[in-house]
Each structure stands twice: as C-alpha cells, then as structure tokens.
mmCIF file of C-alpha atoms and ligand atoms in Angstrom:
data_model
loop_
_atom_site.group_PDB
_atom_site.id
_atom_site.type_symbol
_atom_site.label_atom_id
_atom_site.label_comp_id
_atom_site.label_asym_id
_atom_site.label_seq_id
_atom_site.Cartn_x
_atom_site.Cartn_y
_atom_site.Cartn_z
ATOM 1 C CA UNK A 12 -204.180 68.298 -21.320
ATOM 2 C CA UNK A 13 -204.747 68.307 -17.595
ATOM 3 C CA UNK A 14 -201.446 68.683 -15.697
ATOM 4 C CA UNK A 15 -200.729 67.538 -12.157
ATOM 5 C CA UNK A 16 -197.875 69.675 -10.800
ATOM 6 C CA UNK A 17 -196.254 68.064 -7.756
ATOM 7 C CA UNK A 18 -194.481 70.621 -5.596
ATOM 8 C CA UNK A 19 -196.607 73.318 -7.236
ATOM 9 C CA UNK A 20 -196.750 75.331 -3.987
ATOM 10 C CA UNK A 21 -192.968 75.674 -3.844
ATOM 11 C CA UNK A 22 -190.683 78.345 -5.245
ATOM 12 C CA UNK A 23 -190.011 76.759 -8.644
ATOM 13 C CA UNK A 24 -193.313 74.860 -8.798
ATOM 14 C CA UNK A 25 -195.410 77.990 -8.336
ATOM 15 C CA UNK A 26 -193.613 79.639 -11.247
ATOM 16 C CA UNK A 27 -194.284 76.594 -13.410
ATOM 17 C CA UNK A 28 -197.962 76.556 -12.392
ATOM 18 C CA UNK A 29 -198.269 80.189 -13.327
ATOM 19 C CA UNK A 30 -196.612 79.694 -16.717
ATOM 20 C CA UNK A 31 -198.895 76.742 -17.539
ATOM 21 C CA UNK A 32 -202.050 78.550 -16.400
ATOM 22 C CA UNK A 33 -201.114 81.746 -18.265
ATOM 23 C CA UNK A 34 -200.721 79.638 -21.370
ATOM 24 C CA UNK A 35 -204.208 78.167 -21.046
ATOM 25 C CA UNK A 36 -203.323 74.739 -19.615
ATOM 26 C CA UNK A 37 -205.496 73.068 -17.005
ATOM 27 C CA UNK A 38 -203.517 72.570 -13.769
ATOM 28 C CA UNK A 39 -203.931 70.808 -10.412
ATOM 29 C CA UNK A 40 -201.314 71.275 -7.693
ATOM 30 C CA UNK A 41 -200.228 68.294 -5.587
ATOM 31 C CA UNK A 42 -198.075 69.329 -2.636
ATOM 32 C CA UNK A 43 -197.529 68.174 0.946
ATOM 33 C CA UNK A 44 -196.948 71.805 2.026
ATOM 34 C CA UNK A 45 -193.838 70.737 3.982
ATOM 35 C CA UNK A 46 -191.912 73.618 2.461
ATOM 36 C CA UNK A 47 -194.428 75.016 -0.016
ATOM 37 C CA UNK A 48 -197.109 77.568 0.691
ATOM 38 C CA UNK A 49 -200.710 77.537 -0.561
ATOM 39 C CA UNK A 50 -200.528 81.324 -0.961
ATOM 40 C CA UNK A 51 -198.289 80.886 -3.985
ATOM 41 C CA UNK A 52 -201.017 79.037 -5.923
ATOM 42 C CA UNK A 53 -203.120 81.215 -8.243
ATOM 43 C CA UNK A 54 -206.846 81.527 -7.584
ATOM 44 C CA UNK A 55 -208.920 78.882 -9.292
ATOM 45 C CA UNK A 56 -206.154 76.264 -9.347
ATOM 46 C CA UNK A 57 -207.118 73.254 -7.183
ATOM 47 C CA UNK A 58 -204.683 72.117 -4.480
ATOM 48 C CA UNK A 59 -204.492 68.513 -3.340
ATOM 49 C CA UNK A 60 -202.503 68.275 -0.100
ATOM 50 C CA UNK A 61 -200.672 64.959 -0.210
ATOM 51 C CA UNK A 62 -197.327 63.217 -0.230
ATOM 52 C CA UNK A 63 -195.718 61.694 -3.320
ATOM 53 C CA UNK A 64 -195.213 58.612 -1.143
ATOM 54 C CA UNK A 65 -198.980 58.166 -0.807
ATOM 55 C CA UNK A 66 -200.018 55.972 -3.726
ATOM 56 C CA UNK A 67 -203.743 56.053 -3.046
ATOM 57 C CA UNK A 68 -203.777 59.860 -2.736
ATOM 58 C CA UNK A 69 -201.892 60.079 -6.051
ATOM 59 C CA UNK A 70 -204.326 57.649 -7.699
ATOM 60 C CA UNK A 71 -207.270 59.719 -6.491
ATOM 61 C CA UNK A 72 -205.732 63.032 -7.602
ATOM 62 C CA UNK A 73 -205.058 61.605 -11.068
ATOM 63 C CA UNK A 74 -208.507 60.045 -11.385
ATOM 64 C CA UNK A 75 -210.530 62.930 -9.910
ATOM 65 C CA UNK A 76 -208.877 65.500 -12.161
ATOM 66 C CA UNK A 77 -208.616 63.388 -15.334
ATOM 67 C CA UNK A 78 -204.846 64.028 -15.327
ATOM 68 C CA UNK A 79 -203.076 63.389 -18.640
ATOM 69 C CA UNK A 80 -199.601 64.742 -17.792
ATOM 70 C CA UNK A 81 -197.433 65.261 -14.710
ATOM 71 C CA UNK A 82 -194.814 67.891 -13.910
ATOM 72 C CA UNK A 83 -192.871 66.402 -11.005
ATOM 73 C CA UNK A 84 -191.120 69.100 -8.998
ATOM 74 C CA UNK A 85 -191.789 67.940 -5.411
ATOM 75 C CA UNK A 86 -188.441 66.974 -3.861
ATOM 76 C CA UNK A 87 -185.967 67.635 -1.094
ATOM 77 C CA UNK A 88 -183.277 69.914 -2.481
ATOM 78 C CA UNK A 89 -180.622 70.824 0.060
ATOM 79 C CA UNK A 90 -177.246 69.362 -0.767
ATOM 80 C CA UNK A 91 -175.816 69.616 2.766
ATOM 81 C CA UNK A 92 -178.923 68.162 4.381
ATOM 82 C CA UNK A 93 -178.794 65.240 1.938
ATOM 83 C CA UNK A 94 -175.362 64.278 3.320
ATOM 84 C CA UNK A 95 -176.809 64.182 6.867
ATOM 85 C CA UNK A 96 -180.045 62.441 5.886
ATOM 86 C CA UNK A 97 -179.397 60.353 2.753
ATOM 87 C CA UNK A 98 -182.131 57.811 3.511
ATOM 88 C CA UNK A 99 -184.697 60.561 3.824
ATOM 89 C CA UNK A 100 -183.549 62.054 0.508
ATOM 90 C CA UNK A 101 -183.655 58.709 -1.287
ATOM 91 C CA UNK A 102 -187.099 58.034 0.132
ATOM 92 C CA UNK A 103 -188.622 61.378 -0.816
ATOM 93 C CA UNK A 104 -186.857 61.836 -4.147
ATOM 94 C CA UNK A 105 -186.488 58.273 -5.447
ATOM 95 C CA UNK A 106 -189.253 56.266 -3.741
ATOM 96 C CA UNK A 107 -191.565 59.267 -4.218
ATOM 97 C CA UNK A 108 -190.820 59.315 -7.938
ATOM 98 C CA UNK A 109 -191.202 55.537 -8.195
ATOM 99 C CA UNK A 110 -194.604 55.755 -6.500
ATOM 100 C CA UNK A 111 -195.645 58.513 -8.873
ATOM 101 C CA UNK A 112 -194.496 56.507 -11.916
ATOM 102 C CA UNK A 113 -196.465 53.485 -10.689
ATOM 103 C CA UNK A 114 -199.573 55.649 -10.368
ATOM 104 C CA UNK A 115 -198.983 57.140 -13.824
ATOM 105 C CA UNK A 116 -198.425 53.740 -15.459
ATOM 106 C CA UNK A 117 -201.491 52.279 -13.815
ATOM 107 C CA UNK A 118 -203.703 55.206 -14.895
ATOM 108 C CA UNK A 119 -202.172 55.453 -18.381
ATOM 109 C CA UNK A 120 -200.801 58.983 -17.873
ATOM 110 C CA UNK A 121 -198.458 59.459 -20.817
ATOM 111 C CA UNK A 122 -196.375 62.591 -20.219
ATOM 112 C CA UNK A 123 -193.884 63.627 -17.562
ATOM 113 C CA UNK A 124 -191.635 66.645 -17.038
ATOM 114 C CA UNK A 125 -189.132 66.076 -14.205
ATOM 115 C CA UNK A 126 -187.008 68.504 -12.156
ATOM 116 C CA UNK A 127 -183.462 67.310 -12.401
ATOM 117 C CA UNK A 128 -180.354 69.274 -11.538
ATOM 118 C CA UNK A 129 -176.861 70.161 -12.687
ATOM 119 C CA UNK A 130 -175.900 68.440 -9.418
ATOM 120 C CA UNK A 131 -175.931 65.184 -11.430
ATOM 121 C CA UNK A 132 -172.625 66.255 -13.022
ATOM 122 C CA UNK A 133 -170.711 66.756 -9.760
ATOM 123 C CA UNK A 134 -167.363 68.366 -10.572
ATOM 124 C CA UNK A 135 -167.356 68.562 -14.382
ATOM 125 C CA UNK A 136 -163.951 69.306 -15.829
ATOM 126 C CA UNK A 137 -165.172 70.984 -19.016
ATOM 127 C CA UNK A 138 -165.766 74.523 -20.214
ATOM 128 C CA UNK A 139 -169.408 73.907 -21.139
ATOM 129 C CA UNK A 140 -171.336 70.976 -19.692
ATOM 130 C CA UNK A 141 -173.310 69.058 -22.307
ATOM 131 C CA UNK A 142 -175.842 66.348 -21.545
ATOM 132 C CA UNK A 143 -173.177 63.823 -22.583
ATOM 133 C CA UNK A 144 -170.676 65.049 -19.979
ATOM 134 C CA UNK A 145 -170.215 62.147 -17.524
ATOM 135 C CA UNK A 146 -172.482 62.254 -14.477
ATOM 136 C CA UNK A 147 -170.588 61.836 -11.197
ATOM 137 C CA UNK A 148 -172.793 63.354 -8.501
ATOM 138 C CA UNK A 149 -170.986 64.512 -5.356
ATOM 139 C CA UNK A 150 -173.915 64.330 -2.923
ATOM 140 C CA UNK A 151 -176.851 62.073 -2.111
ATOM 141 C CA UNK A 152 -179.043 64.897 -3.444
ATOM 142 C CA UNK A 153 -177.346 64.734 -6.854
ATOM 143 C CA UNK A 154 -177.509 60.933 -6.757
ATOM 144 C CA UNK A 155 -181.261 60.963 -6.191
ATOM 145 C CA UNK A 156 -181.720 63.191 -9.245
ATOM 146 C CA UNK A 157 -179.568 60.935 -11.428
ATOM 147 C CA UNK A 158 -181.296 57.754 -10.209
ATOM 148 C CA UNK A 159 -184.585 59.554 -10.860
ATOM 149 C CA UNK A 160 -183.596 60.136 -14.486
ATOM 150 C CA UNK A 161 -182.722 56.430 -14.864
ATOM 151 C CA UNK A 162 -186.006 55.378 -13.311
ATOM 152 C CA UNK A 163 -187.892 57.653 -15.677
ATOM 153 C CA UNK A 164 -186.024 56.422 -18.771
ATOM 154 C CA UNK A 165 -186.754 52.802 -17.902
ATOM 155 C CA UNK A 166 -190.413 53.432 -17.048
ATOM 156 C CA UNK A 167 -190.902 55.616 -20.130
ATOM 157 C CA UNK A 168 -189.677 52.795 -22.387
ATOM 158 C CA UNK A 169 -191.689 50.108 -20.669
ATOM 159 C CA UNK A 170 -194.942 52.073 -20.333
ATOM 160 C CA UNK A 171 -194.891 54.295 -23.419
ATOM 161 C CA UNK A 172 -194.500 57.505 -21.418
ATOM 162 C CA UNK A 173 -193.003 60.604 -23.067
ATOM 163 C CA UNK A 174 -190.698 62.262 -20.530
ATOM 164 C CA UNK A 175 -188.262 65.150 -20.202
ATOM 165 C CA UNK A 176 -185.768 65.512 -17.344
ATOM 166 C CA UNK A 177 -184.734 69.148 -17.027
ATOM 167 C CA UNK A 178 -181.318 69.656 -15.437
ATOM 168 C CA UNK A 179 -181.583 73.105 -13.880
ATOM 169 C CA UNK A 180 -178.415 75.080 -13.300
ATOM 170 C CA UNK A 181 -178.363 77.845 -10.613
ATOM 171 C CA UNK A 182 -181.938 79.095 -10.273
ATOM 172 C CA UNK A 183 -182.511 82.644 -9.019
ATOM 173 C CA UNK A 184 -184.984 85.539 -9.026
ATOM 174 C CA UNK A 185 -188.775 85.649 -9.005
ATOM 175 C CA UNK A 186 -191.507 86.534 -11.511
ATOM 176 C CA UNK A 187 -193.332 88.401 -8.706
ATOM 177 C CA UNK A 188 -192.219 89.238 -5.141
ATOM 178 C CA UNK A 189 -194.809 86.904 -3.575
ATOM 179 C CA UNK A 190 -193.408 83.958 -5.568
ATOM 180 C CA UNK A 191 -189.835 84.418 -4.360
ATOM 181 C CA UNK A 192 -187.742 81.762 -2.639
ATOM 182 C CA UNK A 193 -188.195 81.727 1.122
ATOM 183 C CA UNK A 194 -185.003 79.723 1.725
ATOM 184 C CA UNK A 195 -181.568 81.185 2.384
ATOM 185 C CA UNK A 196 -179.474 78.411 0.887
ATOM 186 C CA UNK A 197 -177.989 79.989 -2.234
ATOM 187 C CA UNK A 198 -175.576 82.773 -3.019
ATOM 188 C CA UNK A 199 -178.009 85.641 -3.675
ATOM 189 C CA UNK A 200 -180.213 85.266 -0.558
ATOM 190 C CA UNK A 201 -177.133 84.468 1.526
ATOM 191 C CA UNK A 202 -175.633 87.819 0.528
ATOM 192 C CA UNK A 203 -178.921 89.581 1.342
ATOM 193 C CA UNK A 204 -178.955 87.928 4.756
ATOM 194 C CA UNK A 205 -175.388 89.012 5.559
ATOM 195 C CA UNK A 206 -176.126 92.582 4.502
ATOM 196 C CA UNK A 207 -179.244 92.646 6.632
ATOM 197 C CA UNK A 208 -177.276 91.381 9.647
ATOM 198 C CA UNK A 209 -174.746 94.195 9.109
ATOM 199 C CA UNK A 210 -172.089 91.681 8.053
ATOM 200 C CA UNK A 211 -169.892 91.548 4.964
ATOM 201 C CA UNK A 212 -170.977 89.045 2.303
ATOM 202 C CA UNK A 213 -168.651 86.074 2.059
ATOM 203 C CA UNK A 214 -166.803 84.801 -0.988
ATOM 204 C CA UNK A 215 -165.985 81.133 -0.398
ATOM 205 C CA UNK A 216 -162.472 80.971 -1.816
ATOM 206 C CA UNK A 217 -160.658 83.069 -4.409
ATOM 207 C CA UNK A 218 -157.901 80.631 -5.334
ATOM 208 C CA UNK A 219 -159.803 78.529 -7.872
ATOM 209 C CA UNK A 220 -158.450 78.087 -11.397
ATOM 210 C CA UNK A 221 -160.903 80.619 -12.840
ATOM 211 C CA UNK A 222 -160.267 84.125 -14.271
ATOM 212 C CA UNK A 223 -160.820 85.978 -10.956
ATOM 213 C CA UNK A 224 -160.157 82.979 -8.699
ATOM 214 C CA UNK A 225 -163.797 82.612 -7.563
ATOM 215 C CA UNK A 226 -166.252 79.893 -8.605
ATOM 216 C CA UNK A 227 -168.158 80.277 -11.856
ATOM 217 C CA UNK A 228 -171.811 79.260 -12.220
ATOM 218 C CA UNK A 229 -174.621 79.509 -14.757
ATOM 219 C CA UNK A 230 -177.389 81.529 -13.083
ATOM 220 C CA UNK A 231 -180.838 81.331 -14.619
ATOM 221 C CA UNK A 232 -184.049 83.215 -13.847
ATOM 222 C CA UNK A 233 -186.831 81.060 -12.401
ATOM 223 C CA UNK A 234 -189.230 82.511 -14.998
ATOM 224 C CA UNK A 235 -186.970 80.999 -17.676
ATOM 225 C CA UNK A 236 -187.024 77.691 -15.801
ATOM 226 C CA UNK A 237 -190.827 77.921 -15.893
ATOM 227 C CA UNK A 238 -190.930 78.638 -19.636
ATOM 228 C CA UNK A 239 -188.673 75.608 -20.201
ATOM 229 C CA UNK A 240 -191.289 73.415 -18.477
ATOM 230 C CA UNK A 241 -194.011 74.885 -20.621
ATOM 231 C CA UNK A 242 -191.963 74.236 -23.774
ATOM 232 C CA UNK A 243 -191.258 70.660 -22.656
ATOM 233 C CA UNK A 244 -194.906 70.031 -21.768
ATOM 234 C CA UNK A 245 -195.919 71.217 -25.225
ATOM 235 C CA UNK A 246 -193.172 69.641 -27.318
ATOM 236 C CA UNK A 247 -193.306 66.166 -25.752
ATOM 237 C CA UNK A 248 -196.271 65.367 -27.999
ATOM 238 C CA UNK A 249 -193.969 65.584 -31.035
ATOM 239 C CA UNK A 250 -191.754 62.744 -29.799
ATOM 240 C CA UNK A 251 -192.496 59.025 -30.033
ATOM 241 C CA UNK A 252 -193.883 57.109 -27.063
ATOM 242 C CA UNK A 253 -191.118 55.907 -24.768
ATOM 243 C CA UNK A 254 -188.925 58.980 -25.377
ATOM 244 C CA UNK A 255 -186.973 60.163 -22.323
ATOM 245 C CA UNK A 256 -185.191 63.453 -23.014
ATOM 246 C CA UNK A 257 -182.468 64.863 -20.785
ATOM 247 C CA UNK A 258 -181.916 68.588 -21.172
ATOM 248 C CA UNK A 259 -179.685 71.205 -19.568
ATOM 249 C CA UNK A 260 -181.642 74.292 -18.560
ATOM 250 C CA UNK A 261 -179.177 77.124 -18.239
ATOM 251 C CA UNK A 262 -178.147 80.304 -20.017
ATOM 252 C CA UNK A 263 -174.810 79.022 -21.231
ATOM 253 C CA UNK A 264 -173.060 81.973 -19.563
ATOM 254 C CA UNK A 265 -170.728 81.796 -16.615
ATOM 255 C CA UNK A 266 -170.657 84.380 -13.810
ATOM 256 C CA UNK A 267 -168.118 84.395 -11.013
ATOM 257 C CA UNK A 268 -168.997 84.748 -7.338
ATOM 258 C CA UNK A 269 -167.079 88.012 -7.227
ATOM 259 C CA UNK A 270 -169.017 89.393 -10.193
ATOM 260 C CA UNK A 271 -172.301 88.290 -8.617
ATOM 261 C CA UNK A 272 -171.514 89.805 -5.233
ATOM 262 C CA UNK A 273 -170.489 93.100 -6.879
ATOM 263 C CA UNK A 274 -173.758 93.205 -8.805
ATOM 264 C CA UNK A 275 -175.784 92.355 -5.703
ATOM 265 C CA UNK A 276 -174.095 95.193 -3.800
ATOM 266 C CA UNK A 277 -174.916 97.558 -6.661
ATOM 267 C CA UNK A 278 -178.593 96.513 -6.854
ATOM 268 C CA UNK A 279 -179.011 96.798 -3.074
ATOM 269 C CA UNK A 280 -177.224 100.150 -3.010
ATOM 270 C CA UNK A 281 -174.518 98.802 -0.687
ATOM 271 C CA UNK A 282 -171.379 99.550 -2.646
ATOM 272 C CA UNK A 283 -169.893 100.822 0.605
ATOM 273 C CA UNK A 284 -169.516 97.178 1.707
ATOM 274 C CA UNK A 285 -166.380 95.131 0.924
ATOM 275 C CA UNK A 286 -166.940 91.365 0.477
ATOM 276 C CA UNK A 287 -164.921 89.116 2.747
ATOM 277 C CA UNK A 288 -162.939 86.261 1.214
ATOM 278 C CA UNK A 289 -163.090 83.142 3.394
ATOM 279 C CA UNK A 290 -162.012 79.505 3.078
ATOM 280 C CA UNK A 291 -163.318 77.398 0.234
ATOM 281 C CA UNK A 292 -166.605 75.641 0.956
ATOM 282 C CA UNK A 293 -165.959 71.894 0.727
ATOM 283 C CA UNK A 294 -167.296 70.199 -2.401
ATOM 284 C CA UNK A 295 -167.670 73.311 -4.574
ATOM 285 C CA UNK A 296 -166.653 72.752 -8.212
ATOM 286 C CA UNK A 297 -164.670 75.618 -9.784
ATOM 287 C CA UNK A 298 -166.875 75.988 -12.819
ATOM 288 C CA UNK A 299 -170.304 74.663 -13.839
ATOM 289 C CA UNK A 300 -171.725 76.271 -16.969
ATOM 290 C CA UNK A 301 -174.306 74.715 -19.294
ATOM 291 C CA UNK A 302 -174.298 74.165 -22.951
ATOM 292 C CA UNK A 303 -177.949 75.006 -23.604
ATOM 293 C CA UNK A 304 -177.898 73.895 -27.245
ATOM 294 C CA UNK A 305 -179.961 70.753 -26.873
ATOM 295 C CA UNK A 306 -182.894 72.532 -25.181
ATOM 296 C CA UNK A 307 -182.838 75.134 -27.926
ATOM 297 C CA UNK A 308 -182.790 72.504 -30.657
ATOM 298 C CA UNK A 309 -185.360 70.118 -29.197
ATOM 299 C CA UNK A 310 -187.692 72.504 -27.351
ATOM 300 C CA UNK A 311 -187.137 75.748 -29.231
ATOM 301 C CA UNK A 312 -186.443 77.222 -25.794
ATOM 302 C CA UNK A 313 -183.799 79.639 -24.568
ATOM 303 C CA UNK A 314 -183.458 81.887 -21.523
ATOM 304 C CA UNK A 315 -184.482 85.548 -21.810
ATOM 305 C CA UNK A 316 -183.679 87.128 -18.451
ATOM 306 C CA UNK A 317 -180.290 88.530 -17.444
ATOM 307 C CA UNK A 318 -178.438 88.698 -14.140
ATOM 308 C CA UNK A 319 -179.853 92.082 -13.162
ATOM 309 C CA UNK A 320 -183.415 90.756 -13.668
ATOM 310 C CA UNK A 321 -182.562 87.878 -11.335
ATOM 311 C CA UNK A 322 -180.915 89.969 -8.640
ATOM 312 C CA UNK A 323 -183.439 92.820 -8.717
ATOM 313 C CA UNK A 324 -186.456 90.506 -8.569
ATOM 314 C CA UNK A 325 -184.842 88.432 -5.804
ATOM 315 C CA UNK A 326 -184.223 91.652 -3.859
ATOM 316 C CA UNK A 327 -187.856 92.756 -4.214
ATOM 317 C CA UNK A 328 -188.966 89.349 -2.954
ATOM 318 C CA UNK A 329 -186.525 89.536 -0.049
ATOM 319 C CA UNK A 330 -187.766 92.980 0.979
ATOM 320 C CA UNK A 331 -191.371 91.797 0.837
ATOM 321 C CA UNK A 332 -190.532 88.915 3.193
ATOM 322 C CA UNK A 333 -188.193 90.757 5.503
ATOM 323 C CA UNK A 334 -189.830 94.186 5.583
HETATM 324 C C1 WQD B 407 -172.939 79.416 -5.742
HETATM 325 C C2 WQD B 407 -171.499 79.846 -5.571
HETATM 326 C C3 WQD B 407 -170.479 79.102 -3.527
HETATM 327 C C4 WQD B 407 -172.759 81.675 -0.778
HETATM 328 C C5 WQD B 407 -176.321 74.494 -5.291
HETATM 329 C C6 WQD B 407 -176.484 73.018 -5.430
HETATM 330 C C7 WQD B 407 -177.071 72.692 -6.756
HETATM 331 C C8 WQD B 407 -178.369 73.444 -6.970
HETATM 332 C C9 WQD B 407 -178.191 74.905 -6.745
HETATM 333 C C10 WQD B 407 -180.359 72.365 -6.364
HETATM 334 C C11 WQD B 407 -170.601 78.726 -4.998
HETATM 335 C C12 WQD B 407 -170.541 80.606 -3.590
HETATM 336 C C13 WQD B 407 -172.282 81.010 -1.884
HETATM 337 C C14 WQD B 407 -171.943 82.638 -0.135
HETATM 338 C C15 WQD B 407 -170.230 82.194 -1.759
HETATM 339 N N1 WQD B 407 -179.352 72.978 -6.058
HETATM 340 N N2 WQD B 407 -171.025 81.272 -2.369
HETATM 341 N N3 WQD B 407 -170.696 82.873 -0.660
HETATM 342 O O1 WQD B 407 -173.418 75.363 -4.800
HETATM 343 O O2 WQD B 407 -173.520 76.236 -7.179
HETATM 344 O O3 WQD B 407 -175.397 74.924 -6.283
HETATM 345 O O4 WQD B 407 -177.579 75.128 -5.490
HETATM 346 O O5 WQD B 407 -181.381 72.095 -6.370
HETATM 347 O O6 WQD B 407 -177.286 71.346 -6.819
HETATM 348 O O7 WQD B 407 -175.214 72.407 -5.302
HETATM 349 O O8 WQD B 407 -175.079 77.188 -5.462
HETATM 350 O O9 WQD B 407 -175.823 79.339 -4.589
HETATM 351 O O10 WQD B 407 -174.889 77.625 -2.964
HETATM 352 O O11 WQD B 407 -173.353 78.771 -4.545
HETATM 353 O O12 WQD B 407 -169.076 82.451 -2.178
HETATM 354 O O13 WQD B 407 -172.310 83.263 0.862
HETATM 355 O O14 WQD B 407 -171.477 80.892 -4.606
HETATM 356 O O15 WQD B 407 -169.258 78.690 -2.943
HETATM 357 O O16 WQD B 407 -169.356 78.842 -5.625
HETATM 358 P P1 WQD B 407 -174.210 75.887 -5.897
HETATM 359 P P2 WQD B 407 -174.862 78.248 -4.307
#
C-alpha cells in the first residue's frame, strides 16, 4: 500500500505518519502547511504542499505516488472559530473531503481512514457513548464531521471504497516533544499557559451533575490515536468493498476537569497553586465518555497510554516550545 496522509504535517497527522512509517508502510504527506509544520515530517517521507480543495494537485499527488489508500486528517478543528466562520469550515472540511473523494473515485483509490470527532454527538445524555448514540452536533465544526461521515458512507457504497471514520475523543500528549501540539485550545495546554503567566488555572464550572461537579471527558494519548489509524488502515482489507465503519476512539474512562488539573499541577510541580473555579463555558456537555468496544472488536485496537503519559509528554513538548 502507498498511503497519502492529508494533514500529515499537523499534530495528529504527524503521529499517524510516524506510526505508518514505523510499521513499514509507504507514506506521502499532503498538507497546505496552514497550521502544520514540515519539521514534523520524518526524513525520507515526501511532502506535497497543496490544498484539499485543489483537485488537480490531489490528482497529481495520487498519480505520481501510485497512492492506493488515503488517511484524511487535514481539517479545521476549532469549535469556537467554526461558529464565527461556518462557511469556511464547511468549505475546508466538507468541500475539501468531497474533492478528495472525487479524486479517489476517479483514480480508483479504494481505502480511506477519516478523522472524525466525538463532537458529532453534541451533548450525549448517556454514561458511555456508543456509535449508535444519536448524533446532534452543537457546532458547525461537529456538523462538518458528521456530514463528512455521510459523504464517505455514500461514496464508499457507490465507488466500492472501504472506509473507516474514527471519532476521536479528547486527544492529548505527544509521542516525542517535537511532535507536540502547538495550539493552546484544550484543557492541558490551557493550564500550562496559565501557570506560565503566573495565573491560576481555571475550572469552567463546578456545578455540573457529575461526581465532583466538573465536566468529565475521555482523554486519549495521540500515540493511541495513531495506532488506531494503523489498525484501521490494516484491517480495512478484511471488509467487503463499500464498507464504511464508524468507530469511537477513546479509552472508555472518564476524568473530571478537577482531577485533570490536580494531576497537571502534580506533573508540573506546582501543587502550591489553587485552581480557580469560574463560570461554565457555554456549550460544554457535562460528560462525554466513549464506549470503545466496537474499535476493539473490529480493529483489535485499544488504548495503552494513561493520563500521566499524556500530561507528562504534553509538558515536555510545552517546555521544548516555550523554553
Ligand atoms: C475539556 C474540559 C472544559 C480549559 C473540544 C472539542 C472537541 C474536540 C476536542 C476536536 C471542558 C474544561 C478547559 C480550561 C476548563 N476537538 N476546561 N478550563 O471541549 O471537551 O472538546 O476539543 O477536534 O470537539 O469540543 O475539550 O480541552 O476544550 O475542554 O475547565 O482552562 O476542560 O470546560 O469541560 P472539549 P477542552
């Protein structure tokens, strides 16, 4: 197989590229470098700089590299920004995917692994979210991921593509400091940033209907996300043409914001600091925790890394970036 990894210069993409390469797969990265960085790509892996909206550049990348499978990770991923710029998000995430599927169908590329998100579920009112839990996305970002899954299912059936949409839960950590996330949009880096600024980390609300009153999430190490892609890339061959799998990629374990912040303070050696409870952040569901059974059954995959692996590796990456 020769895999085209869109978004392969980004935080998650670079981890996926590394996992595929380490496992002996042939990989080409396709990335517009709008948020990604070429430095994350391992030596010897070709980089095509291009947009997923550029059909002729996609055609050329597929043809020139004899691509037989695609891992589509390139996307806009900030929930708040998607509310301000929905058209931009639909264009990049939905029209980009449609363009890619057209290029795949026309070239006869038969396998696809797609980055979806737990954001497709919105505010699930269940203890463990299964893939059959109703999808009611709360943001244009989540909508674009759900529409993307529909587009893939329809195209897979019509064009004999084997596809897997992986619904990531809360991704954290890094397999190596240089691969870490450069954004400060999620809980762990946001706590690091507050500590660095000499400010108390914030807990957005402690009056939720959860055991300690703070929101519960399913945090998963990015190296486990990467191994899920590898498992999907490998296992797709066992399914009939036209299969479109939808799989939760989480640990199946909930952690509260308070528990996370306490652990982060411990790892960073800042137990002198007291977190500050503030207002709820609008739109936050109380609890989002995966049932990871289907991925285990169909891919033989499960997560291996724990919370301390995530926080410690994220901290090493942060220190590398911020001195
Ligand atoms: C986690 C919890 C916050 C910062 C988002 C997207 C989702 C996915 C991952 C996709 C929440 C709380 C945070 C802080 C806090 N993105 N928090 N203090 O919102 O679960 O998921 O990122 O690609 O689609 O919605 O993740 O890391 O922002 O927040 O109390 O300083 O931490 O309220 O409960 P979230 P998050």
